[in-house]
Coordinates of C-alpha atoms in Angstrom, one line a residue:
M135 CA 37.9 14.3 28.1
S136 CA 38.2 16.6 25.5
K137 CA 36.9 20.2 25.8
Q138 CA 34.3 19.2 22.6
S139 CA 32.9 16.0 24.6
Q140 CA 32.5 18.3 27.5
Q141 CA 30.1 20.4 25.6
P142 CA 26.2 19.8 26.1
L143 CA 24.1 19.0 22.8
R144 CA 22.1 21.7 22.2
V145 CA 18.7 21.2 21.0
V146 CA 15.5 23.5 19.9
Q147 CA 12.2 21.8 19.7
I148 CA 10.0 23.9 17.6
S149 CA 6.1 22.2 17.7
D150 CA 2.7 23.0 16.2
S151 CA 3.3 25.5 13.8
H152 CA 0.1 24.4 12.0
L153 CA 1.1 26.1 8.6
F154 CA -0.9 26.3 5.6
A155 CA -0.5 26.0 1.7
S156 CA -1.1 29.9 1.7
T157 CA 1.0 32.1 3.9
A158 CA -2.0 34.0 4.8
G159 CA -3.2 30.9 6.5
Q160 CA -4.6 31.4 9.8
L161 CA -5.7 29.4 12.9
L162 CA -8.0 31.1 15.5
G163 CA -7.6 34.1 13.5
L164 CA -3.9 34.2 14.0
C165 CA -1.5 34.0 11.0
T166 CA 0.8 30.9 11.5
E167 CA 3.1 31.5 9.0
D168 CA 4.0 35.3 10.8
S169 CA 4.1 33.8 14.3
L170 CA 6.3 31.0 13.1
K171 CA 8.8 33.9 11.7
L172 CA 8.6 35.5 14.8
V173 CA 9.7 32.5 17.0
L174 CA 12.4 31.5 14.5
D175 CA 13.7 34.8 14.8
K176 CA 14.1 34.9 18.7
V177 CA 15.9 31.4 18.1
R178 CA 18.3 32.7 16.0
L179 CA 18.9 35.9 18.3
E180 CA 19.1 33.4 21.4
Q181 CA 20.8 30.2 20.3
P182 CA 23.9 31.0 18.4
V183 CA 25.1 27.4 18.3
I184 CA 22.0 24.8 17.5
D185 CA 23.2 21.0 17.3
V186 CA 19.8 19.6 16.4
I187 CA 16.4 20.9 15.8
L188 CA 13.3 18.8 16.8
A189 CA 9.9 19.7 15.0
T190 CA 7.3 17.7 17.3
G191 CA 4.4 17.6 15.0
D192 CA 1.2 19.5 13.7
I193 CA 3.9 21.1 11.4
A194 CA 0.9 21.9 8.9
Q195 CA -2.7 22.7 9.5
D196 CA -4.0 21.1 5.9
A197 CA -1.1 18.7 5.5
S198 CA -0.1 20.4 2.2
V199 CA 3.3 19.6 0.4
E200 CA 3.4 23.7 0.3
A201 CA 3.5 24.1 4.0
Y202 CA 6.0 21.2 4.4
Q203 CA 8.6 22.6 2.0
R204 CA 8.3 26.4 3.4
F205 CA 8.7 24.9 6.8
H206 CA 11.8 23.0 5.4
Q207 CA 13.1 25.9 4.0
H208 CA 12.6 28.2 7.2
L209 CA 14.7 25.6 9.2
E210 CA 17.4 25.0 6.6
T211 CA 18.5 28.7 6.9
F212 CA 20.0 27.6 10.7
G213 CA 22.3 25.1 9.0
A214 CA 21.5 22.3 11.6
P215 CA 19.9 19.1 11.0
S216 CA 16.2 19.0 11.5
Y217 CA 14.3 15.8 12.5
W218 CA 10.5 15.9 12.2
L219 CA 7.7 13.6 13.7
Q220 CA 4.1 13.5 12.9
G221 CA 1.1 15.2 14.6
N222 CA -2.6 14.4 14.1
H223 CA -2.7 17.1 11.4
D224 CA 0.3 15.8 9.6
I225 CA 0.4 13.2 6.7
T226 CA 3.6 11.1 6.3
S227 CA 3.6 10.9 2.4
P228 CA 4.4 14.7 1.7
M229 CA 6.6 15.0 4.8
I230 CA 8.6 12.2 3.4
T231 CA 8.7 13.9 -0.2
T232 CA 9.9 17.1 1.4
L233 CA 12.5 15.5 3.6
G234 CA 14.1 13.6 0.8
G235 CA 13.4 10.2 2.6
K236 CA 12.5 8.8 6.1
S237 CA 15.7 9.0 7.6
R238 CA 14.7 12.0 9.7
L239 CA 11.2 11.3 9.8
S240 CA 9.9 9.6 13.1
P241 CA 10.5 6.9 13.8
C242 CA 14.0 7.3 14.0
V243 CA 17.2 7.7 16.2
I244 CA 19.6 10.4 16.5
D245 CA 22.8 9.5 18.2
Q246 CA 25.3 12.5 19.0
G247 CA 28.1 11.9 21.7
P248 CA 26.9 10.2 24.9
W249 CA 23.1 10.8 23.9
R250 CA 20.5 9.0 22.0
I251 CA 17.3 10.9 20.8
I252 CA 14.5 8.5 19.8
M253 CA 11.8 9.9 17.4
L254 CA 8.4 8.2 17.8
N255 CA 5.2 8.5 15.7
S256 CA 2.2 8.4 18.0
S257 CA -0.3 9.7 15.4
I258 CA -2.7 7.8 13.5
E259 CA -3.3 9.8 10.1
H260 CA -7.0 11.6 10.2
Q261 CA -7.6 10.9 13.8
V262 CA -6.8 13.7 16.8
P263 CA -6.0 11.0 19.8
G264 CA -2.6 9.2 19.7
K265 CA -1.8 5.4 19.5
F266 CA 1.4 3.7 19.3
T267 CA 1.1 0.7 16.7
P268 CA 3.2 -2.5 17.8
R269 CA 5.9 -1.6 15.4
E270 CA 6.1 1.6 17.0
L271 CA 6.8 0.1 20.4
K272 CA 9.2 -2.5 19.0
F273 CA 11.1 0.1 17.5
L274 CA 11.1 1.7 20.9
R275 CA 12.4 -1.5 22.9
Q276 CA 14.9 -1.9 20.2
A277 CA 16.5 1.6 20.4
L278 CA 16.6 1.6 24.1
D279 CA 18.2 -1.8 23.9
E280 CA 20.7 -0.6 21.7
S281 CA 21.6 2.5 23.8
L282 CA 22.1 1.3 27.3
D283 CA 25.7 3.1 27.4
K284 CA 23.9 6.5 26.6
H285 CA 21.7 8.9 28.1
V286 CA 18.0 8.7 26.2
M287 CA 15.7 11.4 25.1
V288 CA 12.3 10.1 23.7
C289 CA 10.3 12.3 21.6
L290 CA 6.5 12.0 20.5
H291 CA 3.8 14.4 19.2
H292 CA 0.8 13.5 21.8
H293 CA 1.1 13.9 25.5
P294 CA 1.7 10.6 27.5
V295 CA 0.3 12.1 30.7
P296 CA -2.4 14.0 31.7
M297 CA -2.1 17.6 31.3
G298 CA -5.0 18.7 33.8
C299 CA -6.9 20.2 31.0
K300 CA -10.2 18.1 30.7
W301 CA -10.8 18.6 27.0
L302 CA -7.2 17.9 26.0
D303 CA -6.7 14.7 28.2
T304 CA -9.2 12.7 26.1
Q305 CA -6.4 13.1 23.5
V306 CA -3.5 11.3 25.5
V307 CA -1.8 8.5 24.0
R308 CA -4.2 5.7 24.1
N309 CA -1.9 3.1 24.7
A310 CA 0.2 5.3 27.1
D311 CA -0.1 2.8 30.0
E312 CA 2.0 0.2 27.7
F313 CA 4.4 3.1 26.5
L314 CA 5.2 3.8 30.1
G315 CA 5.4 0.3 30.9
I316 CA 8.5 -0.1 28.3
V317 CA 9.9 3.5 29.7
D318 CA 9.7 2.0 33.4
Q319 CA 12.0 -0.9 32.5
Y320 CA 14.8 1.2 31.7
T321 CA 16.9 3.4 33.8
H322 CA 19.1 5.3 31.0
I323 CA 15.8 7.5 29.9
R324 CA 16.4 10.9 31.0
A325 CA 13.5 12.9 29.5
I326 CA 10.3 12.3 27.5
I327 CA 9.2 15.6 25.3
W328 CA 6.0 16.1 23.3
G329 CA 4.1 19.0 21.6
H330 CA 0.2 18.8 20.8
V331 CA -0.8 20.6 24.3
H332 CA 0.1 24.1 22.9
Q333 CA 1.8 24.8 26.6
E334 CA 4.9 24.3 28.5
S335 CA 5.1 21.9 31.3
D336 CA 8.1 20.6 33.4
N337 CA 7.7 17.6 35.6
V338 CA 9.4 14.7 36.9
R339 CA 7.8 10.9 36.6
N340 CA 9.9 8.1 38.2
G341 CA 13.1 9.9 37.7
V342 CA 12.7 11.2 34.2
R343 CA 12.0 14.7 33.1
M344 CA 8.8 15.2 31.5
L345 CA 8.3 18.4 29.2
S346 CA 5.7 19.8 27.1
A347 CA 6.4 22.7 24.6
P348 CA 4.2 25.7 23.3
S349 CA 3.1 26.2 19.9
T350 CA 4.8 28.7 17.6
C351 CA 1.2 30.1 17.1
V352 CA -1.7 29.9 19.5
Q353 CA -1.5 28.6 23.1
F354 CA -4.0 26.7 24.9
K355 CA -4.9 27.7 28.4
A356 CA -3.6 25.4 31.1
L357 CA -5.9 23.5 33.4
S358 CA -9.2 24.4 31.6
D359 CA -12.3 22.0 31.1
D360 CA -13.4 23.0 27.9
F361 CA -11.4 24.3 24.7
A362 CA -9.8 27.6 25.8
I363 CA -7.1 29.7 24.6
E364 CA -4.6 31.6 26.6
E365 CA -4.3 34.9 25.3
D366 CA -1.8 36.4 27.7
L367 CA 1.1 34.0 26.8
N368 CA 3.1 34.4 23.0
P369 CA 4.3 31.7 20.8
G370 CA 7.2 30.3 21.7
Y371 CA 10.0 27.4 21.5
R372 CA 11.8 25.0 23.8
W373 CA 15.6 24.8 24.0
L374 CA 17.5 22.1 25.9
H375 CA 21.4 21.5 26.7
L376 CA 21.6 17.8 26.9
N377 CA 24.7 17.3 29.3
P378 CA 27.4 14.6 29.3
D379 CA 26.6 13.7 32.4
G380 CA 23.1 13.1 31.4
S381 CA 21.6 16.1 33.2
I382 CA 19.3 18.6 31.4
D383 CA 19.2 22.2 31.4
T384 CA 16.3 23.6 29.6
A385 CA 13.7 26.6 29.1
V386 CA 10.8 28.0 26.9
S387 CA 11.5 31.4 25.1
R388 CA 8.4 33.6 24.2
V389 CA 8.1 36.0 21.6
E390 CA 8.3 39.3 22.8
G391 CA 6.8 43.2 22.1
V392 CA 3.8 41.8 20.0
R393 CA 0.3 41.4 20.8
F394 CA -1.4 38.5 19.0
V395 CA -5.1 38.9 18.4
I396 CA -7.2 35.7 18.9
D397 CA -10.6 35.2 16.8
W398 CA -12.9 33.8 19.5
S399 CA -15.5 33.2 17.3
V400 CA -13.8 30.0 16.5
K401 CA -14.6 27.3 18.9
G402 CA -11.7 24.5 18.1
Y403 CA -8.9 23.9 15.9

């Protein structure tokens, strides 16, 4: 085995940036442009080599072309290919325009070495909860059938399993049972990752790693019955090393040395 083939696939997950057309746009009193820049600065500091960047939804809060273009410009500075998927705040059309086509927007697959990454669109435009269309689930089956000799990681925006947040778990993928029923039929899926929940988690379901990522802006309070912000956790990102043997090394890293002020008068997002 060559030295190159022994290297992990080095992935960075950026999620829920909620950018606005204006660089001064704020979510719950936090300037999302500024917090994204700080997170990306940390990525540059900590990740000297990146093979793939995954943007797992809610890139823009207002679905503006300006927000998508600016996000794209930020990621282009890393010199690594970025793949996007739609969140509930996103609109597909301006995303396609920004990316110059559909090839790097979900649904799509990324094949690198012994790994296949499957990007799925769990969002319904102008609605908060997620639901996979029959076409999306058909795409998943086909992508899995075609990659039986590879390790697979599946990516979506919405959480397919409950997070233990009563208010947030009303937004789980509506046909999660159908999605997980497909997943359970295959033995080469190593991980499922998502955004949307603005909090990190790392669990195992039927031998598959289940991972959520923090937002690059505000963080939602874990295990809360009602909408709540975690003011003691800063914006961050997740890195993943997808190893040739199918194992995964991963962790979340957060911005340090900065105190983010939340506007508590805002009751939702």
